[in-house]
Amino acid sequence: LGKMITATAIAQLVENGKLRFTDTLGTILKDYPNKEAAKKITVHELLTHTSGIADPFELGRRKPGVDYSTAESVLPLFADAPLSMEPGSHHSYSNGNYAVLAAIVEKISGMSFENYLQKNIFIPAGMQVGYPESYKNLELATRYSHDIVTDPLSLKPETPVSDPSNDIQLEYSGFCNGYLTAEDVYKFLYSLKEGKLISAKMVEEITSGKVKVDGGGPVKYAYGFYDANMWGVNFRGHSGGGGNSGIGAEAEILWSKDYYVIVLGNCDLEKVRPITFSVVRFLGNQH
């Protein structure tokens, strides 16, 4: 769900005249490893996953026990890799885009990404974002998923996830931002929709669909938000987790109605999403 927050941070910089959606990566992060790619890629393409930048989870460079909690620590996992496509050609989802956007926020604001979010989003929205100290005495929920190696068709019961290369961390990486409760997510979405974080015009700009997503259908990707029209209702938001991680999260705003649907689970996104969509479909039919 952190991508919605990162996109909002970028939108704030645009509204403050410090950045443009058309700016190229190379003019902002002059030391970006893939300099040829940086000359072509725009902020718009990073926000819409149309840059071709590799995903930090897919190159096999993550190591157990290493701290990947900041954009700076994540960039070496993918930034020097070749692009997967010509920038702007089509939508191809990659968490790398949002790590780069977090680095852009840091470069332009002169603040750590965590401190920027605290000052400009979390505190104004009234969010009580948790710190590691807050969780030391709490029992962590066990993550449940299917073992993709021994059960590729998901025919067996779910089992506890043990994946040391993908341990849960307190991250401010751009694609994952802090420890958020359902109430925190609601406060963020509500504050955004009500124009407390950026102007109403900019809210519409970042949440309205820009590019067709893989698979097509009635869903487009905006800037850190999906924009979907199904069951007679328009809803905008984002999902998180997936990939047999035993983490599932979905947050949606029913755009023309005063409803916010947030589901967080210690199970795969494939289980969380039907719950979310069932609620959205039900609320969309209420008059």
PDB file of C-alpha atoms in Angstrom:
ATOM      1  CA  LEU A   1       0.000   0.000   0.000  1.00  0.00           C
ATOM      2  CA  GLY A   2       3.032   2.273   0.291  1.00  0.00           C
ATOM      3  CA  LYS A   3       2.883   3.247  -3.368  1.00  0.00           C
ATOM      4  CA  MET A   4      -0.169   5.452  -2.752  1.00  0.00           C
ATOM      5  CA  ILE A   5       1.781   7.302  -0.058  1.00  0.00           C
ATOM      6  CA  THR A   6       4.892   7.681  -2.223  1.00  0.00           C
ATOM      7  CA  ALA A   7       2.825   9.025  -5.123  1.00  0.00           C
ATOM      8  CA  THR A   8       1.242  11.561  -2.773  1.00  0.00           C
ATOM      9  CA  ALA A   9       4.704  12.731  -1.666  1.00  0.00           C
ATOM     10  CA  ILE A  10       5.714  13.210  -5.312  1.00  0.00           C
ATOM     11  CA  ALA A  11       2.465  15.108  -5.982  1.00  0.00           C
ATOM     12  CA  GLN A  12       3.236  17.460  -3.089  1.00  0.00           C
ATOM     13  CA  LEU A  13       6.618  18.293  -4.609  1.00  0.00           C
ATOM     14  CA  VAL A  14       4.949  18.930  -7.969  1.00  0.00           C
ATOM     15  CA  GLU A  15       2.372  21.240  -6.388  1.00  0.00           C
ATOM     16  CA  ASN A  16       5.159  23.108  -4.609  1.00  0.00           C
ATOM     17  CA  GLY A  17       6.905  23.730  -7.924  1.00  0.00           C
ATOM     18  CA  LYS A  18       9.946  21.601  -7.059  1.00  0.00           C
ATOM     19  CA  LEU A  19       9.302  18.842  -9.585  1.00  0.00           C
ATOM     20  CA  ARG A  20       7.383  18.086 -12.775  1.00  0.00           C
ATOM     21  CA  PHE A  21       5.862  14.797 -13.891  1.00  0.00           C
ATOM     22  CA  THR A  22       7.726  15.268 -17.192  1.00  0.00           C
ATOM     23  CA  ASP A  23      11.183  15.627 -15.557  1.00  0.00           C
ATOM     24  CA  THR A  24      13.644  12.893 -16.465  1.00  0.00           C
ATOM     25  CA  LEU A  25      15.329  10.713 -13.890  1.00  0.00           C
ATOM     26  CA  GLY A  26      18.826  11.744 -14.981  1.00  0.00           C
ATOM     27  CA  THR A  27      18.227  15.428 -14.295  1.00  0.00           C
ATOM     28  CA  ILE A  28      17.323  14.642 -10.662  1.00  0.00           C
ATOM     29  CA  LEU A  29      19.481  11.672  -9.641  1.00  0.00           C
ATOM     30  CA  LYS A  30      22.668  12.483 -11.541  1.00  0.00           C
ATOM     31  CA  ASP A  31      24.492   9.462 -10.080  1.00  0.00           C
ATOM     32  CA  TYR A  32      21.854   6.907 -11.109  1.00  0.00           C
ATOM     33  CA  PRO A  33      23.794   3.784 -12.210  1.00  0.00           C
ATOM     34  CA  ASN A  34      22.068   3.199 -15.566  1.00  0.00           C
ATOM     35  CA  LYS A  35      22.775   6.603 -17.051  1.00  0.00           C
ATOM     36  CA  GLU A  36      21.404   5.829 -20.522  1.00  0.00           C
ATOM     37  CA  ALA A  37      18.092   4.726 -19.050  1.00  0.00           C
ATOM     38  CA  ALA A  38      18.006   7.754 -16.748  1.00  0.00           C
ATOM     39  CA  LYS A  39      18.131  10.069 -19.768  1.00  0.00           C
ATOM     40  CA  LYS A  40      14.861   8.598 -21.065  1.00  0.00           C
ATOM     41  CA  ILE A  41      12.768   7.739 -18.013  1.00  0.00           C
ATOM     42  CA  THR A  42      10.344  10.379 -16.721  1.00  0.00           C
ATOM     43  CA  VAL A  43       8.691  10.733 -13.327  1.00  0.00           C
ATOM     44  CA  HIS A  44       5.376   9.946 -15.071  1.00  0.00           C
ATOM     45  CA  GLU A  45       6.795   6.619 -16.282  1.00  0.00           C
ATOM     46  CA  LEU A  46       8.070   5.737 -12.814  1.00  0.00           C
ATOM     47  CA  LEU A  47       4.657   6.483 -11.299  1.00  0.00           C
ATOM     48  CA  THR A  48       2.770   4.433 -13.904  1.00  0.00           C
ATOM     49  CA  HIS A  49       5.179   1.449 -14.011  1.00  0.00           C
ATOM     50  CA  THR A  50       5.983   2.145 -17.650  1.00  0.00           C
ATOM     51  CA  SER A  51       9.727   2.791 -17.205  1.00  0.00           C
ATOM     52  CA  GLY A  52      11.059  -0.733 -17.726  1.00  0.00           C
ATOM     53  CA  ILE A  53      13.070  -0.578 -14.479  1.00  0.00           C
ATOM     54  CA  ALA A  54      13.758  -3.995 -12.943  1.00  0.00           C
ATOM     55  CA  ASP A  55      12.093  -5.234  -9.762  1.00  0.00           C
ATOM     56  CA  PRO A  56      14.345  -5.601  -6.674  1.00  0.00           C
ATOM     57  CA  PHE A  57      12.639  -8.897  -5.780  1.00  0.00           C
ATOM     58  CA  GLU A  58      13.255 -10.572  -9.123  1.00  0.00           C
ATOM     59  CA  LEU A  59      17.006 -10.380  -9.748  1.00  0.00           C
ATOM     60  CA  GLY A  60      18.027 -12.707  -6.926  1.00  0.00           C
ATOM     61  CA  ARG A  61      20.307 -10.195  -5.224  1.00  0.00           C
ATOM     62  CA  ARG A  62      18.523  -9.941  -1.865  1.00  0.00           C
ATOM     63  CA  LYS A  63      20.431 -11.594   0.970  1.00  0.00           C
ATOM     64  CA  PRO A  64      19.087 -12.819   4.327  1.00  0.00           C
ATOM     65  CA  GLY A  65      19.892 -10.573   7.268  1.00  0.00           C
ATOM     66  CA  VAL A  66      20.675  -7.492   5.170  1.00  0.00           C
ATOM     67  CA  ASP A  67      18.872  -4.246   5.964  1.00  0.00           C
ATOM     68  CA  TYR A  68      16.788  -3.181   2.955  1.00  0.00           C
ATOM     69  CA  SER A  69      14.721  -0.627   4.850  1.00  0.00           C
ATOM     70  CA  THR A  70      15.538   2.473   2.773  1.00  0.00           C
ATOM     71  CA  ALA A  71      15.482   3.417  -0.889  1.00  0.00           C
ATOM     72  CA  GLU A  72      19.263   3.870  -0.780  1.00  0.00           C
ATOM     73  CA  SER A  73      19.766   0.288   0.403  1.00  0.00           C
ATOM     74  CA  VAL A  74      17.328  -1.098  -2.195  1.00  0.00           C
ATOM     75  CA  LEU A  75      18.731   0.691  -5.275  1.00  0.00           C
ATOM     76  CA  PRO A  76      21.797  -1.602  -5.627  1.00  0.00           C
ATOM     77  CA  LEU A  77      19.416  -4.550  -6.030  1.00  0.00           C
ATOM     78  CA  PHE A  78      18.211  -3.361  -9.437  1.00  0.00           C
ATOM     79  CA  ALA A  79      19.294   0.133 -10.550  1.00  0.00           C
ATOM     80  CA  ASP A  80      22.218  -0.998 -12.739  1.00  0.00           C
ATOM     81  CA  ALA A  81      20.187  -3.700 -14.508  1.00  0.00           C
ATOM     82  CA  PRO A  82      19.102  -3.343 -18.150  1.00  0.00           C
ATOM     83  CA  LEU A  83      15.583  -2.059 -18.775  1.00  0.00           C
ATOM     84  CA  SER A  84      12.951  -4.676 -19.595  1.00  0.00           C
ATOM     85  CA  MET A  85      11.423  -2.481 -22.306  1.00  0.00           C
ATOM     86  CA  GLU A  86      11.593   0.907 -23.944  1.00  0.00           C
ATOM     87  CA  PRO A  87      10.301   3.491 -21.439  1.00  0.00           C
ATOM     88  CA  GLY A  88       6.683   4.436 -22.052  1.00  0.00           C
ATOM     89  CA  SER A  89       5.817   1.425 -24.199  1.00  0.00           C
ATOM     90  CA  HIS A  90       3.430  -0.312 -21.786  1.00  0.00           C
ATOM     91  CA  HIS A  91       2.604  -1.022 -18.142  1.00  0.00           C
ATOM     92  CA  SER A  92       4.944  -3.518 -16.453  1.00  0.00           C
ATOM     93  CA  TYR A  93       4.668  -3.564 -12.659  1.00  0.00           C
ATOM     94  CA  SER A  94       7.936  -3.139 -10.760  1.00  0.00           C
ATOM     95  CA  ASN A  95       8.609  -2.158  -7.160  1.00  0.00           C
ATOM     96  CA  GLY A  96      11.858  -0.628  -8.399  1.00  0.00           C
ATOM     97  CA  ASN A  97       9.964   2.356  -9.783  1.00  0.00           C
ATOM     98  CA  TYR A  98       8.821   3.380  -6.327  1.00  0.00           C
ATOM     99  CA  ALA A  99      12.231   2.925  -4.690  1.00  0.00           C
ATOM    100  CA  VAL A 100      13.529   5.388  -7.301  1.00  0.00           C
ATOM    101  CA  LEU A 101      10.650   7.779  -6.527  1.00  0.00           C
ATOM    102  CA  ALA A 102      11.527   7.649  -2.816  1.00  0.00           C
ATOM    103  CA  ALA A 103      15.126   8.524  -3.694  1.00  0.00           C
ATOM    104  CA  ILE A 104      13.810  11.457  -5.755  1.00  0.00           C
ATOM    105  CA  VAL A 105      11.818  12.730  -2.774  1.00  0.00           C
ATOM    106  CA  GLU A 106      14.959  12.573  -0.620  1.00  0.00           C
ATOM    107  CA  LYS A 107      17.080  14.360  -3.227  1.00  0.00           C
ATOM    108  CA  ILE A 108      14.631  17.212  -3.766  1.00  0.00           C
ATOM    109  CA  SER A 109      13.485  17.675  -0.163  1.00  0.00           C
ATOM    110  CA  GLY A 110      16.891  17.214   1.465  1.00  0.00           C
ATOM    111  CA  MET A 111      15.220  14.970   4.070  1.00  0.00           C
ATOM    112  CA  SER A 112      15.213  11.240   4.666  1.00  0.00           C
ATOM    113  CA  PHE A 113      12.145   9.658   3.085  1.00  0.00           C
ATOM    114  CA  GLU A 114      10.896   8.575   6.512  1.00  0.00           C
ATOM    115  CA  ASN A 115      11.161  12.098   7.937  1.00  0.00           C
ATOM    116  CA  TYR A 116       9.523  13.596   4.850  1.00  0.00           C
ATOM    117  CA  LEU A 117       6.525  11.290   5.202  1.00  0.00           C
ATOM    118  CA  GLN A 118       6.251  11.928   8.931  1.00  0.00           C
ATOM    119  CA  LYS A 119       6.212  15.707   8.497  1.00  0.00           C
ATOM    120  CA  ASN A 120       4.143  16.019   5.325  1.00  0.00           C
ATOM    121  CA  ILE A 121       1.753  13.049   5.332  1.00  0.00           C
ATOM    122  CA  PHE A 122       1.578  11.041   8.560  1.00  0.00           C
ATOM    123  CA  ILE A 123       1.276  13.931  11.033  1.00  0.00           C
ATOM    124  CA  PRO A 124      -1.135  16.028   8.886  1.00  0.00           C
ATOM    125  CA  ALA A 125      -3.325  12.929   8.398  1.00  0.00           C
ATOM    126  CA  GLY A 126      -3.297  12.083  12.109  1.00  0.00           C
ATOM    127  CA  MET A 127      -1.744   8.683  11.503  1.00  0.00           C
ATOM    128  CA  GLN A 128      -0.129   6.773  14.389  1.00  0.00           C
ATOM    129  CA  VAL A 129       2.531   4.974  12.376  1.00  0.00           C
ATOM    130  CA  GLY A 130       4.246   2.322  14.483  1.00  0.00           C
ATOM    131  CA  TYR A 131       7.938   2.018  15.268  1.00  0.00           C
ATOM    132  CA  PRO A 132       9.870  -1.227  15.859  1.00  0.00           C
ATOM    133  CA  GLU A 133       9.956  -0.499  19.606  1.00  0.00           C
ATOM    134  CA  SER A 134       6.152  -0.514  19.649  1.00  0.00           C
ATOM    135  CA  TYR A 135       6.088  -4.090  18.410  1.00  0.00           C
ATOM    136  CA  LYS A 136       8.848  -5.730  20.479  1.00  0.00           C
ATOM    137  CA  ASN A 137       6.450  -7.133  23.062  1.00  0.00           C
ATOM    138  CA  LEU A 138       3.749  -8.130  20.600  1.00  0.00           C
ATOM    139  CA  GLU A 139       3.418 -11.584  19.106  1.00  0.00           C
ATOM    140  CA  LEU A 140       3.785 -11.511  15.346  1.00  0.00           C
ATOM    141  CA  ALA A 141       1.053 -13.178  13.317  1.00  0.00           C
ATOM    142  CA  THR A 142       2.177 -16.242  11.416  1.00  0.00           C
ATOM    143  CA  ARG A 143       2.079 -15.789   7.651  1.00  0.00           C
ATOM    144  CA  TYR A 144       0.278 -18.539   5.747  1.00  0.00           C
ATOM    145  CA  SER A 145       0.708 -19.409   2.094  1.00  0.00           C
ATOM    146  CA  HIS A 146       1.152 -22.264  -0.357  1.00  0.00           C
ATOM    147  CA  ASP A 147       4.655 -23.569  -0.995  1.00  0.00           C
ATOM    148  CA  ILE A 148       5.172 -22.698  -4.642  1.00  0.00           C
ATOM    149  CA  VAL A 149       7.967 -25.315  -4.990  1.00  0.00           C
ATOM    150  CA  THR A 150       6.175 -28.370  -3.576  1.00  0.00           C
ATOM    151  CA  ASP A 151       2.617 -27.215  -4.329  1.00  0.00           C
ATOM    152  CA  PRO A 152       2.676 -25.107  -7.527  1.00  0.00           C
ATOM    153  CA  LEU A 153      -1.065 -25.578  -8.143  1.00  0.00           C
ATOM    154  CA  SER A 154      -2.034 -24.638  -4.540  1.00  0.00           C
ATOM    155  CA  LEU A 155      -3.840 -27.943  -4.016  1.00  0.00           C
ATOM    156  CA  LYS A 156      -2.578 -28.596  -0.484  1.00  0.00           C
ATOM    157  CA  PRO A 157      -3.485 -26.687   2.716  1.00  0.00           C
ATOM    158  CA  GLU A 158      -1.640 -23.459   3.406  1.00  0.00           C
ATOM    159  CA  THR A 159       1.441 -23.714   5.594  1.00  0.00           C
ATOM    160  CA  PRO A 160       3.463 -21.169   7.615  1.00  0.00           C
ATOM    161  CA  VAL A 161       5.843 -19.125   5.459  1.00  0.00           C
ATOM    162  CA  SER A 162       9.562 -19.300   6.125  1.00  0.00           C
ATOM    163  CA  ASP A 163      11.496 -17.133   3.691  1.00  0.00           C
ATOM    164  CA  PRO A 164      14.591 -15.564   5.287  1.00  0.00           C
ATOM    165  CA  SER A 165      15.420 -13.632   2.095  1.00  0.00           C
ATOM    166  CA  ASN A 166      12.079 -11.827   2.367  1.00  0.00           C
ATOM    167  CA  ASP A 167      11.733 -11.203   6.105  1.00  0.00           C
ATOM    168  CA  ILE A 168       9.350  -8.429   7.107  1.00  0.00           C
ATOM    169  CA  GLN A 169      11.198  -5.218   7.949  1.00  0.00           C
ATOM    170  CA  LEU A 170      10.217  -1.709   8.951  1.00  0.00           C
ATOM    171  CA  GLU A 171      10.747  -0.162   5.531  1.00  0.00           C
ATOM    172  CA  TYR A 172      10.726   3.281   4.004  1.00  0.00           C
ATOM    173  CA  SER A 173      11.677   1.952   0.588  1.00  0.00           C
ATOM    174  CA  GLY A 174       9.024   3.761  -1.453  1.00  0.00           C
ATOM    175  CA  PHE A 175       6.982   0.651  -2.166  1.00  0.00           C
ATOM    176  CA  CYS A 176       6.613  -0.205   1.535  1.00  0.00           C
ATOM    177  CA  ASN A 177       6.306   2.616   4.065  1.00  0.00           C
ATOM    178  CA  GLY A 178       6.179   1.962   7.799  1.00  0.00           C
ATOM    179  CA  TYR A 179       3.956  -0.221   9.963  1.00  0.00           C
ATOM    180  CA  LEU A 180       0.366   0.750   9.210  1.00  0.00           C
ATOM    181  CA  THR A 181      -2.827  -0.339  10.930  1.00  0.00           C
ATOM    182  CA  ALA A 182      -6.150  -0.391   9.100  1.00  0.00           C
ATOM    183  CA  GLU A 183      -7.024   2.845  10.916  1.00  0.00           C
ATOM    184  CA  ASP A 184      -3.800   4.477   9.679  1.00  0.00           C
ATOM    185  CA  VAL A 185      -4.621   3.498   6.114  1.00  0.00           C
ATOM    186  CA  TYR A 186      -8.123   4.905   6.502  1.00  0.00           C
ATOM    187  CA  LYS A 187      -6.811   8.208   7.879  1.00  0.00           C
ATOM    188  CA  PHE A 188      -4.413   8.509   4.963  1.00  0.00           C
ATOM    189  CA  LEU A 189      -7.070   7.797   2.329  1.00  0.00           C
ATOM    190  CA  TYR A 190      -9.641  10.044   3.999  1.00  0.00           C
ATOM    191  CA  SER A 191      -7.193  12.949   4.348  1.00  0.00           C
ATOM    192  CA  LEU A 192      -6.154  12.537   0.731  1.00  0.00           C
ATOM    193  CA  LYS A 193      -9.725  12.384  -0.615  1.00  0.00           C
ATOM    194  CA  GLU A 194     -10.727  15.427   1.461  1.00  0.00           C
ATOM    195  CA  GLY A 195      -7.870  17.529   0.058  1.00  0.00           C
ATOM    196  CA  LYS A 196      -5.891  17.767   3.289  1.00  0.00           C
ATOM    197  CA  LEU A 197      -2.612  16.540   1.759  1.00  0.00           C
ATOM    198  CA  ILE A 198      -2.784  17.850  -1.804  1.00  0.00           C
ATOM    199  CA  SER A 199      -5.358  19.884  -3.723  1.00  0.00           C
ATOM    200  CA  ALA A 200      -8.559  18.285  -5.007  1.00  0.00           C
ATOM    201  CA  LYS A 201      -7.302  18.813  -8.560  1.00  0.00           C
ATOM    202  CA  MET A 202      -4.071  16.958  -7.787  1.00  0.00           C
ATOM    203  CA  VAL A 203      -5.974  14.159  -6.024  1.00  0.00           C
ATOM    204  CA  GLU A 204      -7.905  13.607  -9.239  1.00  0.00           C
ATOM    205  CA  GLU A 205      -4.650  13.736 -11.208  1.00  0.00           C
ATOM    206  CA  ILE A 206      -2.898  10.987  -9.268  1.00  0.00           C
ATOM    207  CA  THR A 207      -5.909   8.672  -8.832  1.00  0.00           C
ATOM    208  CA  SER A 208      -7.462   8.746 -12.316  1.00  0.00           C
ATOM    209  CA  GLY A 209      -6.291   6.000 -14.684  1.00  0.00           C
ATOM    210  CA  LYS A 210      -3.425   6.699 -17.077  1.00  0.00           C
ATOM    211  CA  VAL A 211      -2.391   3.364 -18.616  1.00  0.00           C
ATOM    212  CA  LYS A 212      -3.948  -0.025 -19.225  1.00  0.00           C
ATOM    213  CA  VAL A 213      -2.693  -2.673 -16.820  1.00  0.00           C
ATOM    214  CA  ASP A 214      -1.511  -6.141 -17.803  1.00  0.00           C
ATOM    215  CA  GLY A 215      -4.559  -8.190 -18.676  1.00  0.00           C
ATOM    216  CA  GLY A 216      -6.657  -5.177 -19.591  1.00  0.00           C
ATOM    217  CA  GLY A 217     -10.260  -5.084 -18.459  1.00  0.00           C
ATOM    218  CA  PRO A 218     -11.956  -2.228 -16.633  1.00  0.00           C
ATOM    219  CA  VAL A 219      -8.814  -1.327 -14.648  1.00  0.00           C
ATOM    220  CA  LYS A 220      -6.156   1.310 -15.318  1.00  0.00           C
ATOM    221  CA  TYR A 221      -3.089   2.367 -13.374  1.00  0.00           C
ATOM    222  CA  ALA A 222      -2.760   5.986 -12.291  1.00  0.00           C
ATOM    223  CA  TYR A 223       0.018   7.381 -10.079  1.00  0.00           C
ATOM    224  CA  GLY A 224       0.312   4.861  -7.244  1.00  0.00           C
ATOM    225  CA  PHE A 225      -3.388   3.991  -7.526  1.00  0.00           C
ATOM    226  CA  TYR A 226      -5.473   1.560  -9.527  1.00  0.00           C
ATOM    227  CA  ASP A 227      -8.600   3.087 -11.046  1.00  0.00           C
ATOM    228  CA  ALA A 228     -11.311   0.457 -11.575  1.00  0.00           C
ATOM    229  CA  ASN A 229     -14.898   0.513 -12.829  1.00  0.00           C
ATOM    230  CA  MET A 230     -16.765  -2.646 -11.900  1.00  0.00           C
ATOM    231  CA  TRP A 231     -20.219  -3.572 -10.550  1.00  0.00           C
ATOM    232  CA  GLY A 232     -21.484  -0.088 -11.373  1.00  0.00           C
ATOM    233  CA  VAL A 233     -19.022   1.671  -9.089  1.00  0.00           C
ATOM    234  CA  ASN A 234     -15.692   3.478  -9.518  1.00  0.00           C
ATOM    235  CA  PHE A 235     -13.107   2.579  -6.881  1.00  0.00           C
ATOM    236  CA  ARG A 236      -9.513   3.679  -6.551  1.00  0.00           C
ATOM    237  CA  GLY A 237      -6.782   2.274  -4.334  1.00  0.00           C
ATOM    238  CA  HIS A 238      -4.014  -0.312  -4.197  1.00  0.00           C
ATOM    239  CA  SER A 239      -3.157  -3.805  -3.063  1.00  0.00           C
ATOM    240  CA  GLY A 240      -0.059  -5.164  -1.354  1.00  0.00           C
ATOM    241  CA  GLY A 241       1.661  -8.439  -0.609  1.00  0.00           C
ATOM    242  CA  GLY A 242       1.126 -11.377  -2.910  1.00  0.00           C
ATOM    243  CA  GLY A 243       3.715 -13.665  -4.423  1.00  0.00           C
ATOM    244  CA  ASN A 244       3.213 -16.489  -1.884  1.00  0.00           C
ATOM    245  CA  SER A 245       4.455 -14.134   0.845  1.00  0.00           C
ATOM    246  CA  GLY A 246       1.663 -14.813   3.326  1.00  0.00           C
ATOM    247  CA  ILE A 247       0.866 -11.102   3.251  1.00  0.00           C
ATOM    248  CA  GLY A 248      -2.287  -9.642   1.732  1.00  0.00           C
ATOM    249  CA  ALA A 249      -3.523  -6.065   1.838  1.00  0.00           C
ATOM    250  CA  GLU A 250      -6.121  -4.094  -0.088  1.00  0.00           C
ATOM    251  CA  ALA A 251      -7.359  -0.527   0.355  1.00  0.00           C
ATOM    252  CA  GLU A 252     -10.037   1.002  -1.861  1.00  0.00           C
ATOM    253  CA  ILE A 253     -12.002   4.250  -1.963  1.00  0.00           C
ATOM    254  CA  LEU A 254     -15.487   4.050  -3.467  1.00  0.00           C
ATOM    255  CA  TRP A 255     -15.029   7.296  -5.305  1.00  0.00           C
ATOM    256  CA  SER A 256     -18.558   8.675  -5.533  1.00  0.00           C
ATOM    257  CA  LYS A 257     -19.652   7.248  -2.178  1.00  0.00           C
ATOM    258  CA  ASP A 258     -18.476   7.838   1.377  1.00  0.00           C
ATOM    259  CA  TYR A 259     -16.970   4.358   1.772  1.00  0.00           C
ATOM    260  CA  TYR A 260     -13.430   3.128   2.353  1.00  0.00           C
ATOM    261  CA  VAL A 261     -12.700  -0.603   2.215  1.00  0.00           C
ATOM    262  CA  ILE A 262      -9.483  -1.801   3.899  1.00  0.00           C
ATOM    263  CA  VAL A 263      -8.566  -5.459   4.391  1.00  0.00           C
ATOM    264  CA  LEU A 264      -5.237  -6.572   5.907  1.00  0.00           C
ATOM    265  CA  GLY A 265      -4.397 -10.269   6.242  1.00  0.00           C
ATOM    266  CA  ASN A 266      -1.650 -12.714   7.183  1.00  0.00           C
ATOM    267  CA  CYS A 267      -2.486 -14.688   4.069  1.00  0.00           C
ATOM    268  CA  ASP A 268      -1.893 -14.268   0.357  1.00  0.00           C
ATOM    269  CA  LEU A 269      -3.429 -11.438  -1.621  1.00  0.00           C
ATOM    270  CA  GLU A 270      -5.455 -14.021  -3.550  1.00  0.00           C
ATOM    271  CA  LYS A 271      -7.504 -14.564  -0.378  1.00  0.00           C
ATOM    272  CA  VAL A 272      -7.765 -10.905   0.630  1.00  0.00           C
ATOM    273  CA  ARG A 273      -8.861  -9.600  -2.755  1.00  0.00           C
ATOM    274  CA  PRO A 274     -12.141 -11.601  -3.023  1.00  0.00           C
ATOM    275  CA  ILE A 275     -13.136 -10.335   0.435  1.00  0.00           C
ATOM    276  CA  THR A 276     -12.428  -6.750  -0.605  1.00  0.00           C
ATOM    277  CA  PHE A 277     -14.241  -7.057  -3.894  1.00  0.00           C
ATOM    278  CA  SER A 278     -17.267  -8.656  -2.259  1.00  0.00           C
ATOM    279  CA  VAL A 279     -17.578  -5.672   0.089  1.00  0.00           C
ATOM    280  CA  VAL A 280     -17.018  -3.195  -2.741  1.00  0.00           C
ATOM    281  CA  ARG A 281     -19.687  -4.907  -4.867  1.00  0.00           C
ATOM    282  CA  PHE A 282     -22.144  -4.871  -1.948  1.00  0.00           C
ATOM    283  CA  LEU A 283     -21.537  -1.212  -1.096  1.00  0.00           C
ATOM    284  CA  GLY A 284     -21.646  -0.218  -4.753  1.00  0.00           C
ATOM    285  CA  ASN A 285     -25.216  -1.463  -4.903  1.00  0.00           C
ATOM    286  CA  GLN A 286     -26.344   0.597  -1.894  1.00  0.00           C
ATOM    287  CA  HIS A 287     -28.362   3.748  -2.596  1.00  0.00           C
TER     288      HIS A 287
END
